[in-house]
Short mmCIF file of C-alpha atoms and ligand atoms in Angstrom, two decimals:
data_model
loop_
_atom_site.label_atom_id
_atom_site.label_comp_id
_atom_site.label_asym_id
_atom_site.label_seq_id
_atom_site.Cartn_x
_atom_site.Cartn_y
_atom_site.Cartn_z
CA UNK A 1 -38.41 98.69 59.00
CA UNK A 2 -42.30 98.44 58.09
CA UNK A 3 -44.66 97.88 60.75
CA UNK A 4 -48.11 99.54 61.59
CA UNK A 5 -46.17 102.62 63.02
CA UNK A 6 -43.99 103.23 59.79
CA UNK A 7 -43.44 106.20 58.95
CA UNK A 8 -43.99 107.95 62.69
CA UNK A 9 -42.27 109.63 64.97
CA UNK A 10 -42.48 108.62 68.93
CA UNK A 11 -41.14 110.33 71.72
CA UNK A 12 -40.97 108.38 74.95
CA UNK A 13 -39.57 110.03 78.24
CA UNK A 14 -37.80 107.96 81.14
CA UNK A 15 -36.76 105.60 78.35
CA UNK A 16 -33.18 104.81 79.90
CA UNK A 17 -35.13 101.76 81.68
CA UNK A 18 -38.04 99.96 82.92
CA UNK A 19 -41.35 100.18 81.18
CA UNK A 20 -40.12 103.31 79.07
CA UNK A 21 -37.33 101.08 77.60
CA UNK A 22 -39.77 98.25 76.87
CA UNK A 23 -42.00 100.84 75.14
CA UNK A 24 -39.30 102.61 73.05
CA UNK A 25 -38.19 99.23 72.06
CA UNK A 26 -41.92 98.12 70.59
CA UNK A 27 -43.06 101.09 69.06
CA UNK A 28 -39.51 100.72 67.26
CA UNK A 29 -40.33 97.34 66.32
CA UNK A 30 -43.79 98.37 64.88
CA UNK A 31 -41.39 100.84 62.93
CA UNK A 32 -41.96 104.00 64.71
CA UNK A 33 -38.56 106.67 64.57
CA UNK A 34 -37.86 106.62 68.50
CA UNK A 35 -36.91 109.87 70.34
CA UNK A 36 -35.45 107.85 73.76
CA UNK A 37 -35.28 110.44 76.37
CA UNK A 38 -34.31 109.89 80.06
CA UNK A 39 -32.09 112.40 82.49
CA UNK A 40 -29.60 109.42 82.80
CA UNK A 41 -28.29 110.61 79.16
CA UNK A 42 -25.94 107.27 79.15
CA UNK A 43 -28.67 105.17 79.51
CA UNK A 44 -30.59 106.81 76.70
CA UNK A 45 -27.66 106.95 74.62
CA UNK A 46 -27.38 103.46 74.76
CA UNK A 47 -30.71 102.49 73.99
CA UNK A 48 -31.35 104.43 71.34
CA UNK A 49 -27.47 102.77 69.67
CA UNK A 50 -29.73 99.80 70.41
CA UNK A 51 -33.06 100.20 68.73
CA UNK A 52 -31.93 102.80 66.12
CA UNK A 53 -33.40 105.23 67.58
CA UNK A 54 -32.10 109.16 68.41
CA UNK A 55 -30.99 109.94 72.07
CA UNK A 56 -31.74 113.36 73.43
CA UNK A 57 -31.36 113.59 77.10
CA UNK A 58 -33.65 115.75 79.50
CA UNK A 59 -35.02 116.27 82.77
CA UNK A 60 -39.03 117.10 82.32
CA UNK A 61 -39.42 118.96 85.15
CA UNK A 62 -36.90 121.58 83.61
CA UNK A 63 -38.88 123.78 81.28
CA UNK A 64 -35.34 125.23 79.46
CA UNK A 65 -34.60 121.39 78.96
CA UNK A 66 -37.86 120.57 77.82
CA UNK A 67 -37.62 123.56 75.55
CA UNK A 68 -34.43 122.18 74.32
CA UNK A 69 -35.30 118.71 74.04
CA UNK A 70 -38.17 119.95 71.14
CA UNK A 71 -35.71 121.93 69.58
CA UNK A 72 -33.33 118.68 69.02
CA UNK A 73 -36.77 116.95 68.20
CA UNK A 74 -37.65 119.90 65.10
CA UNK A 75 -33.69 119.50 64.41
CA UNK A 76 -33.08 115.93 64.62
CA UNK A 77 -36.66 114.37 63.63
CA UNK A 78 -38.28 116.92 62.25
CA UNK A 79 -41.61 116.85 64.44
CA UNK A 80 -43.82 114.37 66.27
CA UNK A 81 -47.01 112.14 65.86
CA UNK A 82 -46.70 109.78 69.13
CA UNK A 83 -45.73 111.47 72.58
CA UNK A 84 -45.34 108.54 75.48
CA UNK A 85 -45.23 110.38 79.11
CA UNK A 86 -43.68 107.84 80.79
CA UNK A 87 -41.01 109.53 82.97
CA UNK A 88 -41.73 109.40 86.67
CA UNK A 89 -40.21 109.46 90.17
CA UNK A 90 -41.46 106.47 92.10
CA UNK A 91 -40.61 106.80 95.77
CA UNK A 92 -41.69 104.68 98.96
CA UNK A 93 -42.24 106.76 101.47
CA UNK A 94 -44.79 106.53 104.24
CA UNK A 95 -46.80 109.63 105.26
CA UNK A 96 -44.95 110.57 107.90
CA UNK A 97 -42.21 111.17 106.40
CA UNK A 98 -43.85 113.67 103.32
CA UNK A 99 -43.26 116.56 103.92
CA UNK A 100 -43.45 119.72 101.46
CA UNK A 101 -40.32 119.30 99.39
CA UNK A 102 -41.01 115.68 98.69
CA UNK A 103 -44.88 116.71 97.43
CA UNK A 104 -43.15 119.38 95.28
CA UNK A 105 -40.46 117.11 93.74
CA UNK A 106 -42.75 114.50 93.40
CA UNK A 107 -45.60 116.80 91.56
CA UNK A 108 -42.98 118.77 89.40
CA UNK A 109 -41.70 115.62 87.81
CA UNK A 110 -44.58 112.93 87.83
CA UNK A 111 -47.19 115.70 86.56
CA UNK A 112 -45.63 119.03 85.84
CA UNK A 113 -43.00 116.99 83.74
CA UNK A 114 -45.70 115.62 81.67
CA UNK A 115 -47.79 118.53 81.32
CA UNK A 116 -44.47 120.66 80.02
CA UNK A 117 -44.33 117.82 77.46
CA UNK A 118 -47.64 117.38 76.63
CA UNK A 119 -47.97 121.08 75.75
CA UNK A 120 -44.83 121.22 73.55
CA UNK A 121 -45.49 117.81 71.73
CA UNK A 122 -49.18 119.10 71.25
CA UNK A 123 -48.24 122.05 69.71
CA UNK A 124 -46.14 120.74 67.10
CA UNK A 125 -48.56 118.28 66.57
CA UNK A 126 -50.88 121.14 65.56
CA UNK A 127 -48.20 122.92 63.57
CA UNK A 128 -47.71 119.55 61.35
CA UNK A 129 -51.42 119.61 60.98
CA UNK A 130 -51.47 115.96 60.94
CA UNK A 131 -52.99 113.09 63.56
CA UNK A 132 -51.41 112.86 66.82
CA UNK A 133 -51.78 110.50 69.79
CA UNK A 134 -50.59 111.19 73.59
CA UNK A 135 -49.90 108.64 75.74
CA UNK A 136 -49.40 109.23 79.41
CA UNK A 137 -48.30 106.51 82.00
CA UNK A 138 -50.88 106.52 85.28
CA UNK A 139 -51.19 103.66 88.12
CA UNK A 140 -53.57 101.81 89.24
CA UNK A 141 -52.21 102.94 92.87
CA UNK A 142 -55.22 106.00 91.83
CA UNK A 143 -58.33 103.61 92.35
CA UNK A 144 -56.51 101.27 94.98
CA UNK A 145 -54.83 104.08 97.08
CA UNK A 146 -51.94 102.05 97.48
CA UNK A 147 -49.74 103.33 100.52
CA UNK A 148 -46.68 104.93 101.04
CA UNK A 149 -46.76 107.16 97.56
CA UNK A 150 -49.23 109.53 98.70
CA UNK A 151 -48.01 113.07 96.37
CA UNK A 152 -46.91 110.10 93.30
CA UNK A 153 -51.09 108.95 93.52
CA UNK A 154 -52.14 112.71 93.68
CA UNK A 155 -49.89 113.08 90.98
CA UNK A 156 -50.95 110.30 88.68
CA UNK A 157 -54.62 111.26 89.54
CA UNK A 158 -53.57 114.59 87.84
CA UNK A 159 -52.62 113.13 84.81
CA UNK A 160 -55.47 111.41 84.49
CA UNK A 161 -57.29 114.35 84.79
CA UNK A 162 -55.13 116.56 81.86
CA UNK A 163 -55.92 113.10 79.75
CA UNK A 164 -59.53 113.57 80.18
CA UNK A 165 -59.70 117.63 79.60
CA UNK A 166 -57.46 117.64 76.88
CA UNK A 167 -58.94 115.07 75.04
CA UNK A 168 -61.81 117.45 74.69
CA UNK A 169 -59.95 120.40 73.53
CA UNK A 170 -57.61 118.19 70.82
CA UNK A 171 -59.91 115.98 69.36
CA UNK A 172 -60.57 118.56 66.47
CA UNK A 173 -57.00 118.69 65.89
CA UNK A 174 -57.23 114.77 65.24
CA UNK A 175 -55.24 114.22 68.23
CA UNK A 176 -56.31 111.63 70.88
CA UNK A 177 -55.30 112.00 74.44
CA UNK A 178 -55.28 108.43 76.68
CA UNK A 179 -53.52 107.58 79.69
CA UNK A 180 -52.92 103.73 81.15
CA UNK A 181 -53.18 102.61 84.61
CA UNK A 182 -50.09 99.88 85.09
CA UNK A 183 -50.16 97.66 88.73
CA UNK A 184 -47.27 96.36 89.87
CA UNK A 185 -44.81 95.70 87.30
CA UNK A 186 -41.41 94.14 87.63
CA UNK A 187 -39.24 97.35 85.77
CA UNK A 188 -35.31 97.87 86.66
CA UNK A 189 -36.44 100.46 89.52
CA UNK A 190 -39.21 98.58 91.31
CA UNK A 191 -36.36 95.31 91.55
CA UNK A 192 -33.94 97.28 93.98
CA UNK A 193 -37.25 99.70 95.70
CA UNK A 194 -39.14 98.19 98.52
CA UNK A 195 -41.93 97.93 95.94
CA UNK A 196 -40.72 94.78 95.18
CA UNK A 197 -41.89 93.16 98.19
CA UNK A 198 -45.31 93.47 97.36
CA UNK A 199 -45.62 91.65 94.24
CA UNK A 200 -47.34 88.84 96.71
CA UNK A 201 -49.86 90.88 97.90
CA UNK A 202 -50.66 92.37 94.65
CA UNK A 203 -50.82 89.24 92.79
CA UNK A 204 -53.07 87.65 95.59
CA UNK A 205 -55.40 90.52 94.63
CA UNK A 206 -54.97 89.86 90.45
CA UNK A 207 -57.83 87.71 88.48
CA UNK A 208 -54.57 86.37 87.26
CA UNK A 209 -51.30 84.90 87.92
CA UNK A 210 -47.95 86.03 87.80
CA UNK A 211 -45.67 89.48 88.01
CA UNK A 212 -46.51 92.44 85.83
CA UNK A 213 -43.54 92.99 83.20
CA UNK A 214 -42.39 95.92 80.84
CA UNK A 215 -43.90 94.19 77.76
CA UNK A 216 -47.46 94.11 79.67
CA UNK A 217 -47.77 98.03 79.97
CA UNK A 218 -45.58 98.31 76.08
CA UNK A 219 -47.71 96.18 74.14
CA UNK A 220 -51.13 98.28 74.96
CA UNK A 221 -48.84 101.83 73.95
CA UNK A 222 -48.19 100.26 70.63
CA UNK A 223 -52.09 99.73 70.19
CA UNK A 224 -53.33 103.17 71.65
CA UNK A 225 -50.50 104.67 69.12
CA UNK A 226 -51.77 102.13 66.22
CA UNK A 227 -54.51 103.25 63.67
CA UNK A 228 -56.67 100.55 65.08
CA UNK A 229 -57.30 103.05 69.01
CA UNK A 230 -58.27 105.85 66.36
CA UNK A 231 -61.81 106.03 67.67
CA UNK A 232 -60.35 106.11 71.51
CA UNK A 233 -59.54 108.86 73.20
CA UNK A 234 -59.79 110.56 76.73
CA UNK A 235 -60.08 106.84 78.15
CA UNK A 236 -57.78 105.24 80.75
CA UNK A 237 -56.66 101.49 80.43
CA UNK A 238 -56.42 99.46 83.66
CA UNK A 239 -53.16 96.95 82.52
CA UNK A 240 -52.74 95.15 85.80
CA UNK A 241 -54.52 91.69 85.31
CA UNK A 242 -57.33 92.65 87.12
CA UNK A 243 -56.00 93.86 90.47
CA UNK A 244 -58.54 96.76 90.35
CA UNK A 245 -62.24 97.19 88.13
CA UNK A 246 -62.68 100.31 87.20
P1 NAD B 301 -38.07 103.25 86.62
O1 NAD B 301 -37.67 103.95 87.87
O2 NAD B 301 -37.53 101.88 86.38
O3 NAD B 301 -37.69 104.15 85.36
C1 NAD B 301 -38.05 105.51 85.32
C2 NAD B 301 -37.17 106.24 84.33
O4 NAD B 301 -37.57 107.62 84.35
C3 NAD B 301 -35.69 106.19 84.68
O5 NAD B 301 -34.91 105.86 83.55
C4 NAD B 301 -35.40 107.59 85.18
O6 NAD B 301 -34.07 108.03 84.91
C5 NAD B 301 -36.41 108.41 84.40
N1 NAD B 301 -36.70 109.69 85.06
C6 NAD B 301 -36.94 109.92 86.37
N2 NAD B 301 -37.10 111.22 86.60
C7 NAD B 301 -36.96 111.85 85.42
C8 NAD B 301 -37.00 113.21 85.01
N3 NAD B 301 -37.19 114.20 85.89
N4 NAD B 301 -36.84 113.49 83.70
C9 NAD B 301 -36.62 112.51 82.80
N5 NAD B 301 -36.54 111.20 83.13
C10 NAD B 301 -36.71 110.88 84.43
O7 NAD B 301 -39.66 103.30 86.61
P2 NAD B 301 -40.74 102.29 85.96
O8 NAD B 301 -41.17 101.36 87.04
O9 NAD B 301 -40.27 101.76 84.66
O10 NAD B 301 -41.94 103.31 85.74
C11 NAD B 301 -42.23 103.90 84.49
C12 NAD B 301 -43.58 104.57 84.54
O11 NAD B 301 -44.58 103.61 84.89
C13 NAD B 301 -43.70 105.68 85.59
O12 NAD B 301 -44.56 106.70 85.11
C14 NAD B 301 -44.35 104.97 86.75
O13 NAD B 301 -45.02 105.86 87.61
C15 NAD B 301 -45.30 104.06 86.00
N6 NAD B 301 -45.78 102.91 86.77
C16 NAD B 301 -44.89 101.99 87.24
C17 NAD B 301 -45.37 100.90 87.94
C18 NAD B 301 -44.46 99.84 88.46
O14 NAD B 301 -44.89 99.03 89.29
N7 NAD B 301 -43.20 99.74 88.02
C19 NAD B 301 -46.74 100.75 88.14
C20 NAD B 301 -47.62 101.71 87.63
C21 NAD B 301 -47.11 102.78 86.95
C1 4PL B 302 -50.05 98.26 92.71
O1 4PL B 302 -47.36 102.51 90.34
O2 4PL B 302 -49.38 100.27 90.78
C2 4PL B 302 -46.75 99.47 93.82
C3 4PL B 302 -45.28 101.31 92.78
N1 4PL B 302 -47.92 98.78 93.71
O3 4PL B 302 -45.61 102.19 91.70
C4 4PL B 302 -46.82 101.87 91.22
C5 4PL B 302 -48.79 99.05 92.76
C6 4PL B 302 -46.46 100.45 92.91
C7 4PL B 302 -48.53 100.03 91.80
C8 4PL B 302 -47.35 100.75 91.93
#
């Protein structure tokens, strides 16, 4: 398929579902070669059947999977240009009830996971000595302080941080780092979380109408991967119909 990402590779993790699958699916479309990854390996499996893409399951807080997962990347792809941290636990859990194994959990996956990525994706970026673009999934839950997800808006304020120090130290390398900040979007696990209760409060707060959806948060990762965000980089995108300024 042609498209403006012909000719690319794309990794995207937690691709099994919700705003992952809806951004494996475009950057396919736009003709990117589509590493779906996910720890539900069924799920990925069936995806990437879907969208002709190449399934390797792994868990990102596991650094031997990770490890892994690049080596199937090297073997199966042959290297990288577009990495899409999108893999995240998001709980509901009121403050009370956090207590140090839930912060841990919650920080291993949401921003350990996608720094263990990051650093293997960048460095076979560098080894291909081509362009490369990282994409990391945020919330807007870090300028609202949204309740009951306390450790998940530390941890999303931490990736936001990576994005903006490693844009610094990449951008040499032709690699640009850039992280978006989804609201409330109506994915496969917000439908059956307590999350979606709240889509009437949120959308009281939006300039506009309506529920965030997959395609929202997908369609501004195919332009930050595009030629056309080459001169962006370290920046964070608020998608969330203007719930939040920023
Ligand atoms: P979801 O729960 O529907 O899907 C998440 C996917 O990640 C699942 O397929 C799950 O199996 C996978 N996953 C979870 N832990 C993993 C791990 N350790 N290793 C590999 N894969 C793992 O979630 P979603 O709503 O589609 O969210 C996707 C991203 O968007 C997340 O980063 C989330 O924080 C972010 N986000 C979501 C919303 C929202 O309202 N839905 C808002 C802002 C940001
Ligand atoms: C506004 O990232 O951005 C609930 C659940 N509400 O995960 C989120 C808002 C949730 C969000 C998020």
């Amino acid at each position: 398929m042609t498209g403006r990402l012909s000719g690319r590779t794309a990794l995207v993790t937690g691709a099994a579902q919700g705003i992952g699958k809806a951004i494996a699916t475009r950057l396919a479309a736009d003709g990117a070669k589509v590493v779906v990854s996910d720890i539900n390996a069924e799920g990925g499996k069936e995806l990437a059947t879907a969208i002709g893409g190449v399934a390797i399951a792994a868990d990102i807080s596991d650094p031997v999977a990770v490890k892994s997962l690049f080596e199937g990347i090297a073997a199966k792809a042959g290297g990288i240009d577009i990495v899409v941290n999108n893999a995240s636990i998001v709980p509901f859990i009121p403050w009370d009830e956090v207590d140090l194994a839930h912060w841990q959990r919650i920080i291993d996956v949401n921003l350990t996971g996608t720094f263990l990525v990051t650093r293997a994706a960048t460095d076979m970026m560098r080894q291909q000595k081509k362009q490369g673009r990282v994409i990391s999934i945020s919330s807007n839950t870090f300028f609202a302080g949204t309740p009951n997800m306390a450790a998940y808006v530390a941890a999303k304020g931490g990736v936001i941080g990576l994005t903006r120090a490693l844009a610094t130290e990449l951008g040499k390398y032709g690699i640009t780092v850039n992280a978006l900040t989804p609201g409330l979007v109506e994915s496969d696990g917000v439908k059956v979380s307590p999350h979606n209760e709240a889509f009437g409060f949120v959308e009281m707060l939006q300039a506009m109408p309506g529920k965030g959806q997959p395609e929202h948060i997908a369609d501004v990762v195919a332009f930050l991967a595009s030629d056309d965000a080459r001169w962006i980089t370290g920046q964070t995108i608020n998608v969330d119909a203007g719930m939040v300024r920023h």
